[in-house]
Coordinates of C-alpha atoms in Angstrom, one line a residue:
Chain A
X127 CA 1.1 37.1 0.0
X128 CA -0.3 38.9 -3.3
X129 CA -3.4 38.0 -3.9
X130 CA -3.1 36.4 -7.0
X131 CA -1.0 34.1 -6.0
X132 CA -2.7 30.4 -5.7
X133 CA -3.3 28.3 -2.5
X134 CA -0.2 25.6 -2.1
X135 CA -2.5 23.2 -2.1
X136 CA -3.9 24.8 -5.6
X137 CA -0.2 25.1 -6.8
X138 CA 0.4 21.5 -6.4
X139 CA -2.9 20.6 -7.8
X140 CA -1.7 22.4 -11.2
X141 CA 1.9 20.7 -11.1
X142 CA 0.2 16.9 -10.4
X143 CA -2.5 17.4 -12.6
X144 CA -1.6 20.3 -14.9
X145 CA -5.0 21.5 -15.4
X146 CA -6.6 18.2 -15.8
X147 CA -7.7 17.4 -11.6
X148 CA -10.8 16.8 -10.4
X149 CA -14.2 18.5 -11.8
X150 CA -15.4 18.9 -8.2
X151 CA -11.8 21.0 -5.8
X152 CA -10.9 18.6 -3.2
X153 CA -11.3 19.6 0.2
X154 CA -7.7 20.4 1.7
X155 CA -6.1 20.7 5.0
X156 CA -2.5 20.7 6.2
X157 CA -2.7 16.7 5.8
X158 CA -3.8 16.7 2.3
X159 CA -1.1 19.3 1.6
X160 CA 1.2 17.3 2.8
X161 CA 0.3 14.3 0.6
X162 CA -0.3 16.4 -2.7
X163 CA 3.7 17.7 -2.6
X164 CA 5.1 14.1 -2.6
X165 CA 8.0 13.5 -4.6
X166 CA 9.8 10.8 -5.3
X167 CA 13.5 11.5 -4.7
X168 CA 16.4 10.1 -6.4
X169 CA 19.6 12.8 -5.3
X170 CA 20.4 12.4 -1.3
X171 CA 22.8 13.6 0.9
X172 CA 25.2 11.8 2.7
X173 CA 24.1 12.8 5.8
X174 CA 23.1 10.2 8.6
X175 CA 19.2 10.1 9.5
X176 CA 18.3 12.3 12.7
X177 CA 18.2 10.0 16.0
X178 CA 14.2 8.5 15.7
X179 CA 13.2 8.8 12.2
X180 CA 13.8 5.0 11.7
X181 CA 11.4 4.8 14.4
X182 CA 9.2 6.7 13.4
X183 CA 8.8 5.1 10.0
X184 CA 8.4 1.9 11.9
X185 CA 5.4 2.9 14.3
X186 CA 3.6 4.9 11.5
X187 CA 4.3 1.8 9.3
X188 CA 2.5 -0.3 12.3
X189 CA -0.6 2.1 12.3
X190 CA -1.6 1.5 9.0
X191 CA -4.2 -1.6 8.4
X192 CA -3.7 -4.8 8.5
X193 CA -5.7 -7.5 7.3
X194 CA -7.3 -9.5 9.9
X195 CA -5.0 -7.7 12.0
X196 CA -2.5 -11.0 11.0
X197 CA 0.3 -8.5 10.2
X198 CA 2.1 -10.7 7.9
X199 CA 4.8 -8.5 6.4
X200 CA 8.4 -7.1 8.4
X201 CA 11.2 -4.6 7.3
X202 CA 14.8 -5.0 7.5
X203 CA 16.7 -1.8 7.9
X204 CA 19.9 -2.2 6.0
X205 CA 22.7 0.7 6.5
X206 CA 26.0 -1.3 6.2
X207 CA 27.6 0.4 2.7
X208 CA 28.6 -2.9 1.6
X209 CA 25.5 -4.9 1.8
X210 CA 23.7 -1.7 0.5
X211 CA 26.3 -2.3 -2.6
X212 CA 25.8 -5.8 -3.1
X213 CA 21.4 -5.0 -2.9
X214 CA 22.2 -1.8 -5.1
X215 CA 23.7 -4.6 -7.6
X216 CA 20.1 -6.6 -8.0
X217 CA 19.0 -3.1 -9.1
X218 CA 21.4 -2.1 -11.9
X219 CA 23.3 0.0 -9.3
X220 CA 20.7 2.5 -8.7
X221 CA 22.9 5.2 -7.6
X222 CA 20.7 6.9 -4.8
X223 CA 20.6 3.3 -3.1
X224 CA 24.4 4.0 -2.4
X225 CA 24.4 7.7 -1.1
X226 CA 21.4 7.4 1.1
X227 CA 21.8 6.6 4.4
X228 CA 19.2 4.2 4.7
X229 CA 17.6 1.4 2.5
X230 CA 14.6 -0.5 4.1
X231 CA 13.4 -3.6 2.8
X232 CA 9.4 -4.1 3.3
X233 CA 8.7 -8.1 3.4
X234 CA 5.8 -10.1 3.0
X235 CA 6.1 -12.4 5.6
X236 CA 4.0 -15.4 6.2
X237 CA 6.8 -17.2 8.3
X238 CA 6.4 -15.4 11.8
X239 CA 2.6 -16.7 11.8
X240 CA 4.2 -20.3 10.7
X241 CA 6.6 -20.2 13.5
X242 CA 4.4 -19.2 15.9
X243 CA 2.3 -22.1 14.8
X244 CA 4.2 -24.6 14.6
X245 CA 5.6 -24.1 18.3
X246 CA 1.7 -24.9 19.3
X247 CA 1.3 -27.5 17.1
X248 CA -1.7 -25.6 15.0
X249 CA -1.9 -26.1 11.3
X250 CA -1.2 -23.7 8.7
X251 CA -2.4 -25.4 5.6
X252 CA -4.1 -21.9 4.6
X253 CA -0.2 -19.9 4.3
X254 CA -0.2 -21.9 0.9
X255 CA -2.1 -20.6 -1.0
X256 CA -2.0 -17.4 -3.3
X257 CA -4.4 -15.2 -1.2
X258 CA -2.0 -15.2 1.5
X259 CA 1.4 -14.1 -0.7
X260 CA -1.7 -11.0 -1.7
X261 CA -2.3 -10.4 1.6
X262 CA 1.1 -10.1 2.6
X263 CA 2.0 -8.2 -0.2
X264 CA -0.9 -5.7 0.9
X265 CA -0.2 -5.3 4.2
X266 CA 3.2 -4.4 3.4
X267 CA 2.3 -2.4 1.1
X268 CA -0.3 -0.1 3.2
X269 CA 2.3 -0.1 5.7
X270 CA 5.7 1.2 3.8
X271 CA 3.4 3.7 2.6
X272 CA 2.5 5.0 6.1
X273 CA 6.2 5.3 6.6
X274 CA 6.9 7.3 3.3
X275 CA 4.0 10.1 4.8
X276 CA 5.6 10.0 8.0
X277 CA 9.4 10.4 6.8
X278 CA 8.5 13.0 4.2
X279 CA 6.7 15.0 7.2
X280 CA 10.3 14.8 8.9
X281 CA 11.9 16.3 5.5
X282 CA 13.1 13.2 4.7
X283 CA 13.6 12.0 1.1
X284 CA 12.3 9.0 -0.1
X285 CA 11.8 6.5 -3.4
X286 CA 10.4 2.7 -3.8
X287 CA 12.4 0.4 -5.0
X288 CA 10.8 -2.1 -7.1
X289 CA 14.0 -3.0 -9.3
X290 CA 14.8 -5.0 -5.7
X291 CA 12.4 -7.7 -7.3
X292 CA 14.8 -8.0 -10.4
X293 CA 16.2 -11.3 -8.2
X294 CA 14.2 -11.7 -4.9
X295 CA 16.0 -14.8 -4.6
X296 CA 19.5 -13.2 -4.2
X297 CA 17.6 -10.1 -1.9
X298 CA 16.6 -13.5 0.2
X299 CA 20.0 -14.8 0.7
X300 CA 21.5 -11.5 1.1
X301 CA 18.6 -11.3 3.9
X302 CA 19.1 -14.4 5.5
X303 CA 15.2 -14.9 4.9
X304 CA 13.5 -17.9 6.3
X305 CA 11.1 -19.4 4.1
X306 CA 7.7 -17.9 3.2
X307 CA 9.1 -14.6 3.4
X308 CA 9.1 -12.4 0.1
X309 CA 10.9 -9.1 -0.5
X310 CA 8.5 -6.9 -2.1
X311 CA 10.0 -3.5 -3.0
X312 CA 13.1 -1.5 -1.0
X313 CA 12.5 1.9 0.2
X314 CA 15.8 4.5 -0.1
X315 CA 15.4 7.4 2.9
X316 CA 17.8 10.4 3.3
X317 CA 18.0 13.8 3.3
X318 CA 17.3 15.2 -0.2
X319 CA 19.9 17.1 -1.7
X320 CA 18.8 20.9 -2.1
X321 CA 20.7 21.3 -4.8
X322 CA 19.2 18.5 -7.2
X323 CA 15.4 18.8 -6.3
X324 CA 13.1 16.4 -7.0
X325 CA 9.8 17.8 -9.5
X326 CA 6.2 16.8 -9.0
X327 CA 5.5 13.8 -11.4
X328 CA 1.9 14.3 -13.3
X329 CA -0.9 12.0 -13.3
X330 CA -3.1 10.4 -15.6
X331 CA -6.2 12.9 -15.2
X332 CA -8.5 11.8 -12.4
X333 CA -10.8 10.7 -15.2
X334 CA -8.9 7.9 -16.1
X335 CA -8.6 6.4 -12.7
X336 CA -12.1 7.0 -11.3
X337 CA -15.0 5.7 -12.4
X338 CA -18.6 5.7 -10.5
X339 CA -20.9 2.9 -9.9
X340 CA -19.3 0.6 -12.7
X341 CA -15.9 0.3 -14.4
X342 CA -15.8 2.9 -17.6
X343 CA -12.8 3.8 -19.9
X344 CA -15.2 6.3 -21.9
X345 CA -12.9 9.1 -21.0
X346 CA -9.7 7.2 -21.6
X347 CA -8.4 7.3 -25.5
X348 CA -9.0 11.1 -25.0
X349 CA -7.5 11.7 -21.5
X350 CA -4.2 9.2 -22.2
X351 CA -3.7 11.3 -25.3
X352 CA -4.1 14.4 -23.7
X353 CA -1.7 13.6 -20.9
X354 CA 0.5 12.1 -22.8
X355 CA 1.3 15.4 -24.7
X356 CA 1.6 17.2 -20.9
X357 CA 3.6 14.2 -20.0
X358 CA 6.3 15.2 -23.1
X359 CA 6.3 18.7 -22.0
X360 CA 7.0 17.5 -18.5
X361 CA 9.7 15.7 -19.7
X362 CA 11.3 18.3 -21.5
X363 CA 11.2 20.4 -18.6
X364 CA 12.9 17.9 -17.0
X365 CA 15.7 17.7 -19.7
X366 CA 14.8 13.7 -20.2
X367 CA 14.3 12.6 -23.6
X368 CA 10.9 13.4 -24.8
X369 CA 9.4 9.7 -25.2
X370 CA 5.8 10.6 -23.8
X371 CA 3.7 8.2 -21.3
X372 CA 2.5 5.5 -23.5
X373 CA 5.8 4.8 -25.6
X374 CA 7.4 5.1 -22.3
X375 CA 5.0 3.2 -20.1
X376 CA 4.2 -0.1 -23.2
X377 CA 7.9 -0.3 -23.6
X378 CA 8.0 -1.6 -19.9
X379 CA 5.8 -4.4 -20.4
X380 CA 6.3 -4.8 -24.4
X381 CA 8.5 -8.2 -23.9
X382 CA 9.6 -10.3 -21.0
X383 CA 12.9 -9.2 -21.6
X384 CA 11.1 -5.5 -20.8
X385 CA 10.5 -7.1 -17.0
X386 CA 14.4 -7.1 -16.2
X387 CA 14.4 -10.4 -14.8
X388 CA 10.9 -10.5 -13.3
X389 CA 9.6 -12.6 -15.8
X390 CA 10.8 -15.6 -13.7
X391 CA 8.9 -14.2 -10.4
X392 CA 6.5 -16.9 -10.5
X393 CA 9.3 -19.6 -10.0
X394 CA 11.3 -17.2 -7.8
X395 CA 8.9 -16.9 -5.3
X396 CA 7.7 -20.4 -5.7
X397 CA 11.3 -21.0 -4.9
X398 CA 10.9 -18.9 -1.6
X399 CA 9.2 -21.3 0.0
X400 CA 5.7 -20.0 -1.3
X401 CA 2.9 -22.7 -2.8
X402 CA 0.9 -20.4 -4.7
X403 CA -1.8 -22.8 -4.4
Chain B
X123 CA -2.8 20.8 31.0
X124 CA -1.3 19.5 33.5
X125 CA 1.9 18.1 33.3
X126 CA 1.1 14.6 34.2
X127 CA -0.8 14.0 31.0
X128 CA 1.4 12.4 28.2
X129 CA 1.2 14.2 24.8
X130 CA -1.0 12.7 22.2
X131 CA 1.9 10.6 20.4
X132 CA 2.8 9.3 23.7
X133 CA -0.5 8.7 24.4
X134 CA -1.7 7.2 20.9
X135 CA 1.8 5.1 20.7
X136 CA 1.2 3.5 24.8
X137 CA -2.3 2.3 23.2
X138 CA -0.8 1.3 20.0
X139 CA 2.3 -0.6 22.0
X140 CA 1.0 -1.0 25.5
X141 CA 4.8 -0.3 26.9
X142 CA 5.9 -2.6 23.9
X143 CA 7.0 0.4 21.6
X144 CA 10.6 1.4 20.1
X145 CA 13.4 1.4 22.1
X146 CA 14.3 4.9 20.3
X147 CA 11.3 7.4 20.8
X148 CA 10.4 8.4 17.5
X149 CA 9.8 11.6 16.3
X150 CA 6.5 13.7 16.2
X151 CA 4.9 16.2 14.8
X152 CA 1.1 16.8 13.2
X153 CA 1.1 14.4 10.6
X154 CA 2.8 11.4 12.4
X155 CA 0.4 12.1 15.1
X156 CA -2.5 11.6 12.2
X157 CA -0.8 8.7 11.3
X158 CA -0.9 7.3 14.6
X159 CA -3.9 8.1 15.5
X160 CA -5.6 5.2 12.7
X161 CA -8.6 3.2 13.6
X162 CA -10.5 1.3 11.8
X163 CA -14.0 1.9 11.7
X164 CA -16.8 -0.3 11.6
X165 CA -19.9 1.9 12.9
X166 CA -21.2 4.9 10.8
X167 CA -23.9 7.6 10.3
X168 CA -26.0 7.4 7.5
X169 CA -25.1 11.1 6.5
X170 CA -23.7 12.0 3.2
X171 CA -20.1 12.6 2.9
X172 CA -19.0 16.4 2.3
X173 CA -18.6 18.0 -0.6
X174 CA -15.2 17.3 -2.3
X175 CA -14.1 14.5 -0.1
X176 CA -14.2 11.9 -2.9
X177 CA -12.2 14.0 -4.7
X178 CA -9.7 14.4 -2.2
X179 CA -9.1 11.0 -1.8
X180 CA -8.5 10.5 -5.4
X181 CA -5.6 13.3 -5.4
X182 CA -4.3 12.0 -2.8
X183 CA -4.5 8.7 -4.2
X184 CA -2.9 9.8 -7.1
X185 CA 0.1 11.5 -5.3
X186 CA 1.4 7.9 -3.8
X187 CA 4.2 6.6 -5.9
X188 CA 3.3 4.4 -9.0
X189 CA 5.7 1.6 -9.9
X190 CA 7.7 3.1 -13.0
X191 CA 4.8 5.7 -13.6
X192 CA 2.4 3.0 -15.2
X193 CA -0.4 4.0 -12.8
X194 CA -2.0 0.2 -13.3
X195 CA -4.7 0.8 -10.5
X196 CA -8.0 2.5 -10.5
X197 CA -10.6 2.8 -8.4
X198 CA -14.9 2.3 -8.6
X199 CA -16.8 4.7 -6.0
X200 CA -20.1 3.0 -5.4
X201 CA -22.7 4.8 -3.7
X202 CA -25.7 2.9 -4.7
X203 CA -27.2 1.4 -2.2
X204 CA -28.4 -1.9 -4.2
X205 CA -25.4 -2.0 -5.7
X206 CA -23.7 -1.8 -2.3
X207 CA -25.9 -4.6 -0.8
X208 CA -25.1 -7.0 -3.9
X209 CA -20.9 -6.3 -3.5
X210 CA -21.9 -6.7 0.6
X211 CA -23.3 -10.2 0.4
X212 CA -19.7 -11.5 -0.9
X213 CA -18.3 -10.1 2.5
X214 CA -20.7 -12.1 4.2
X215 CA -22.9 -8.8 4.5
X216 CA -20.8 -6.9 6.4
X217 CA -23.2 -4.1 8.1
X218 CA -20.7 -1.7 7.8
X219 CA -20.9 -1.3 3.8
X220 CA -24.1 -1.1 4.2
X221 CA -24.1 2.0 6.4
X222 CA -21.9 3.9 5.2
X223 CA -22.1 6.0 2.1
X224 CA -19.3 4.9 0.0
X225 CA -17.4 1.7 -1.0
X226 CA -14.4 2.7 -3.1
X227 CA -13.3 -0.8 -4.7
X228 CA -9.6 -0.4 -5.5
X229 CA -8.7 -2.0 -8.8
X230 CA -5.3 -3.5 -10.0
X231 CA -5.7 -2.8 -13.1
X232 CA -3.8 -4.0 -16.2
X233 CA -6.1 -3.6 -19.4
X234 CA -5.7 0.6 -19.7
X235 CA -1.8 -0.1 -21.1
X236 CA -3.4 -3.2 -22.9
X237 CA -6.3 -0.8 -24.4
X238 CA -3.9 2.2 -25.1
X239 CA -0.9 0.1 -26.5
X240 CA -3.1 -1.8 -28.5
X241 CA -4.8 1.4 -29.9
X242 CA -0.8 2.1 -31.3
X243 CA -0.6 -1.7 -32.5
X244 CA 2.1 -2.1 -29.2
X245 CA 2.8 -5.4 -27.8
X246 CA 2.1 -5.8 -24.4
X247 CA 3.3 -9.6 -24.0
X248 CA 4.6 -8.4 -20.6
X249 CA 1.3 -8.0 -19.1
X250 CA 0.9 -11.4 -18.9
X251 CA 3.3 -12.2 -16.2
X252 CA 2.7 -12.5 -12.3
X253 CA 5.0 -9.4 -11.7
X254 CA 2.6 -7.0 -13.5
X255 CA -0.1 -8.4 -11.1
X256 CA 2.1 -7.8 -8.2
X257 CA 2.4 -4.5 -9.7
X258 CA -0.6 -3.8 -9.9
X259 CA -2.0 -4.8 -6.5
X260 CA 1.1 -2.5 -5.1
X261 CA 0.0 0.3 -7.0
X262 CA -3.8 0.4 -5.8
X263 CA -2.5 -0.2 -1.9
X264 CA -0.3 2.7 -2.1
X265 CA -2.8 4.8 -3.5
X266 CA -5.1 3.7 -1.5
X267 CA -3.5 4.0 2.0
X268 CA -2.9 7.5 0.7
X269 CA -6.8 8.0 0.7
X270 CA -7.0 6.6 3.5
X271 CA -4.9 9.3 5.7
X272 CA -6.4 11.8 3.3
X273 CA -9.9 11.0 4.3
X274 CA -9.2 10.6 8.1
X275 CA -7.7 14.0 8.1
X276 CA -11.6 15.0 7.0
X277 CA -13.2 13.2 9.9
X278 CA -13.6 10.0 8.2
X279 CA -13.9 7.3 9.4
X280 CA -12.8 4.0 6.7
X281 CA -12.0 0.1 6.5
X282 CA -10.5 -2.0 3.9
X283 CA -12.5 -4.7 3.2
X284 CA -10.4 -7.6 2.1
X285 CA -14.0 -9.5 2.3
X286 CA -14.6 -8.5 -1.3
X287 CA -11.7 -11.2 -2.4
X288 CA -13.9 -14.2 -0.8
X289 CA -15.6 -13.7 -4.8
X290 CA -13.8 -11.4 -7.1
X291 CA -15.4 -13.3 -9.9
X292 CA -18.8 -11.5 -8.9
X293 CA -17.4 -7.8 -7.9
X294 CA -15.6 -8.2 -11.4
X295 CA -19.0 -8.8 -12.9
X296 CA -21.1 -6.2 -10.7
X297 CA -18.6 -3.3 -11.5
X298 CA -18.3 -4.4 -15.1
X299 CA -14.6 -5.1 -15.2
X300 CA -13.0 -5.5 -18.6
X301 CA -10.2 -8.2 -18.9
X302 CA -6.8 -7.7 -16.9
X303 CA -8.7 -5.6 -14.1
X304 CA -8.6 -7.7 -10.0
X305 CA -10.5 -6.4 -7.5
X306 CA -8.1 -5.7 -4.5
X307 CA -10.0 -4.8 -1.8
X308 CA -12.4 -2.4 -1.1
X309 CA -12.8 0.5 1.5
X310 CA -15.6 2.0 3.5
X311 CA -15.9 5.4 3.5
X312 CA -18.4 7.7 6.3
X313 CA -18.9 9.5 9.2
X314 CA -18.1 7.6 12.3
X315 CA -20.9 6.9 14.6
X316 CA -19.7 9.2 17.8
X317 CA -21.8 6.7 19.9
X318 CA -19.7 3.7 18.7
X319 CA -16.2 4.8 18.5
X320 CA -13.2 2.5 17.1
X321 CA -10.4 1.6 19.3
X322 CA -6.8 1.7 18.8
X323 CA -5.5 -1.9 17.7
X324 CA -2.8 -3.2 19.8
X325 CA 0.1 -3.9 17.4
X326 CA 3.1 -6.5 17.5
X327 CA 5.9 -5.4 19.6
X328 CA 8.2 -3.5 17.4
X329 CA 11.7 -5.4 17.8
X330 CA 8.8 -8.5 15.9
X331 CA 8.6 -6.5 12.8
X332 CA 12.2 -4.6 12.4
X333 CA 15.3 -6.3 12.1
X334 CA 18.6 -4.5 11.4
X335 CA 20.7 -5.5 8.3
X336 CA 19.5 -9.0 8.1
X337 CA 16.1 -10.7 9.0
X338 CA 15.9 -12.2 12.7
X339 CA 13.1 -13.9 14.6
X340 CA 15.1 -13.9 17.5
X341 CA 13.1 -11.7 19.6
X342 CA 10.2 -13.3 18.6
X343 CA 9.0 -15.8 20.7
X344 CA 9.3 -14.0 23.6
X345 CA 7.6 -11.0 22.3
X346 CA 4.5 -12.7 20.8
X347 CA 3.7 -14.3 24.1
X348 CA 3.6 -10.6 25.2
X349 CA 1.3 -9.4 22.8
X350 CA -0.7 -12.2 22.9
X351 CA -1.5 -11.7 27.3
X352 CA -1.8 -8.1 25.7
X353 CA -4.0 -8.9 23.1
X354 CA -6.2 -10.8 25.5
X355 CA -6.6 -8.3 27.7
X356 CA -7.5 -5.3 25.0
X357 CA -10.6 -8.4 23.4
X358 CA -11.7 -8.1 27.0
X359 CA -11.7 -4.3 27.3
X360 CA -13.7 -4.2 23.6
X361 CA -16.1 -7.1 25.4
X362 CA -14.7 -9.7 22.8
X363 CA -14.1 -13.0 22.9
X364 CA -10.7 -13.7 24.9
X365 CA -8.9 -15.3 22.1
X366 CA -6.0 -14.3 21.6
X367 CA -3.8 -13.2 18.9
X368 CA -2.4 -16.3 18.4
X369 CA -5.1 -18.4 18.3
X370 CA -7.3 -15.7 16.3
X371 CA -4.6 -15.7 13.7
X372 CA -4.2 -19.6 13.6
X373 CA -7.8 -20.0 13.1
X374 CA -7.7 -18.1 10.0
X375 CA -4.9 -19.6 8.5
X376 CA -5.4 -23.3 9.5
X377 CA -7.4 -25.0 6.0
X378 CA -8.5 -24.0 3.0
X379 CA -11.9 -23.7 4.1
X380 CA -10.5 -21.0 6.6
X381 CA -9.8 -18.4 3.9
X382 CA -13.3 -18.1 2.7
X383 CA -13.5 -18.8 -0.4
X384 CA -10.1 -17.2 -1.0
X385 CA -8.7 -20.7 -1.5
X386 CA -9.2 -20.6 -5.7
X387 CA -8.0 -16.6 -5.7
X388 CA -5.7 -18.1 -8.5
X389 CA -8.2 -19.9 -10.5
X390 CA -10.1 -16.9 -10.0
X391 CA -7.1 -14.1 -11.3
X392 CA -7.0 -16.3 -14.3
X393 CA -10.5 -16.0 -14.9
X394 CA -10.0 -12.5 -14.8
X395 CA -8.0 -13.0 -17.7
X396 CA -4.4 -12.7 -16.3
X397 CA -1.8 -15.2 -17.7
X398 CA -0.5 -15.3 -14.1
X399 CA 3.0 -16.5 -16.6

């Protein structure tokens, strides 16, 4: 390789960050590598998942942390077309959930440790209240992401699906959740089409996101601006319509009407069984 | 090596499962290995962490997905040891904060769009919804399970410490949180103590946590009174109370009073000046 040409860890760096990383070079490995070139994909394949990647997803999901080791979320793996249509619907009909193979749904679940309970006749007064929805939603969370690491370092695609939480309530029937179970985003994995590649999506400059000792947005007016003009020229490269970050980004959370129908998740998850107490 | 030793997957997945693992082997390769090999870790040298590793958990962090791009997380690295002590007495002084050189507290953090939109005179009536928490707590576990892998691929050792949410209302005043910022949980970051080295946690039996087009508890029963004789038997192998999973799980989930303080975590968001609509 020419000698001028930059590490791929260094070439990623520029894409995420596009000159605005950290002041001090992270330390990088094949690992890191591997964690720097996520993208989130969007343009799959038909093609079926090779025999064990499900499973794989699954135990690297498991080896993530768990609070209190209470493991208090599951996944349902949907791949029948037609209930992957009717999920695809909560979402707008996202197109990828349709051509991908695979569409996992990561769950909060508080209802396995109330089942397992109630069969000994122990209490469970604490599963009411809104620490335990959070802790579900974590573990779930650390978990799925686990899985995303592992089926990207099988050349698997993958993107989050939070537009699943447009109507939980219609996810839970379509489910067959007990109560005290909440959906909490889908997960679309396939094999990403070559011919439609996914790019490296910039960051807010580590700045922004970091502070030491105490909680400082010194850096931020002049950071946000600065990315956002990056984040137009990353658009445009993109061929999307040149809005910038923060027109983009406040337009999202201008309204309720903005939330898509999760402006009612309060009740909705109320209406799952939770207390929220 | 000779041929009757497993490979390290087989080897990390037989302590992770105990014989309880997918039906399907799952695949391997480097990184899933790393992902297997997690442990949380609650003994550490006092040494300094290297040069750059901060850094490269914040890339990493970075490089999870964000829910539509609003990157509504950040993250406080705390190093000072006072500082650390006073954030450690809300845990119940967990030793292990103490030890180690760094807490990262991991922030869902809603007031950066509030502060930039209202910089442009944007509304932001959308923040005040539950959903934007939930997005927000989403957000900073992604990220942060991505530091997590990152830093373990450096030799370090970390734990979340969910401990932190038995007070937020104090961590929010230590680290000098504006408005619209929750502390999520925090994570210890060091060198693992070679003398004291972290086990691999037994985990639920697969066919528990994964269910196939819709949710089912079928297997469940059955399977928890597995890992529970399992569970019992990997305390007594650590020289731990014989609990249980069960019972160990129950306990913390029984009352209120069980949750540590965590019982008013939504009194406390709304002091934290989230609408919680």
């Amino acid at each position: 390789m020419p000698k001028d040409n930059p590490s791929p860890a260094a070439a990623l760096l520029a894409e995420r960050y596009q000159g605005q990383g950290p002041s001090v070079p992270p330390q990088v490995n094949d690992v890191v590598e591997h964690l720097l070139s996520h993208r989130s994909v969007r343009a799959y394949l038909p093609d079926a998942l090779p025999e064990g990647a499900l499973e794989t997803a699954i135990v690297a999901a498991q080896s993530a942390a768990s609070s209190s080791n209470l493991q208090v979320w599951s996944v349902v793996a949907v791949e029948d077309k037609e209930r992957k249509a009717r999920l695809a619907a909560v979402t707008g009909n996202q197109k990828h959930i349709l051509d991908a193979p695979l569409l996992l749904v990561w769950l909060a679940d508080l209802s396995r440790l109330a089942r397992v309970a109630e069969a000994r006749g122990i209490e469970t007064q604490g599963l009411d209240y809104t620490e335990m929805l959070l802790v579900g939603v974590v573990d779930a969370a650390l978990a799925a992401q686990n899985a995303v690491v592992a089926l990207e370092s099988l050349g698997l695609g993958t993107v989050y699906i939070g537009a699943l939480r447009n109507d939980i309530t219609t996810v839970a029937k379509e489910l067959g959740l007990p109560p005290h179970v909440m959906p909490v985003f889908g997960l679309v994995v396939g094999k990403p089409d070559p011919a439609r590649p996914a790019a490296i999506k910039p960051r807010l400059p580590v700045r922004t996101i970091l502070s030491r000792e105490q909680y400082s947005s010194d850096a931020e007016a002049e950071a946000v601006e600065t990315y956002d003009a990056l984040f137009k020229e990353f658009q445009r490269g993109q061929s999307l319509p040149e809005e910038g970050w923060v027109a983009r980004s406040a337009e999202r959370v201008a309204t309720p009407k903005a939330l898509t129908g999760r402006h009612v998740m309060k009740e909705a998850i109320i209406g799952l069984g939770f207390k929220l107490k």
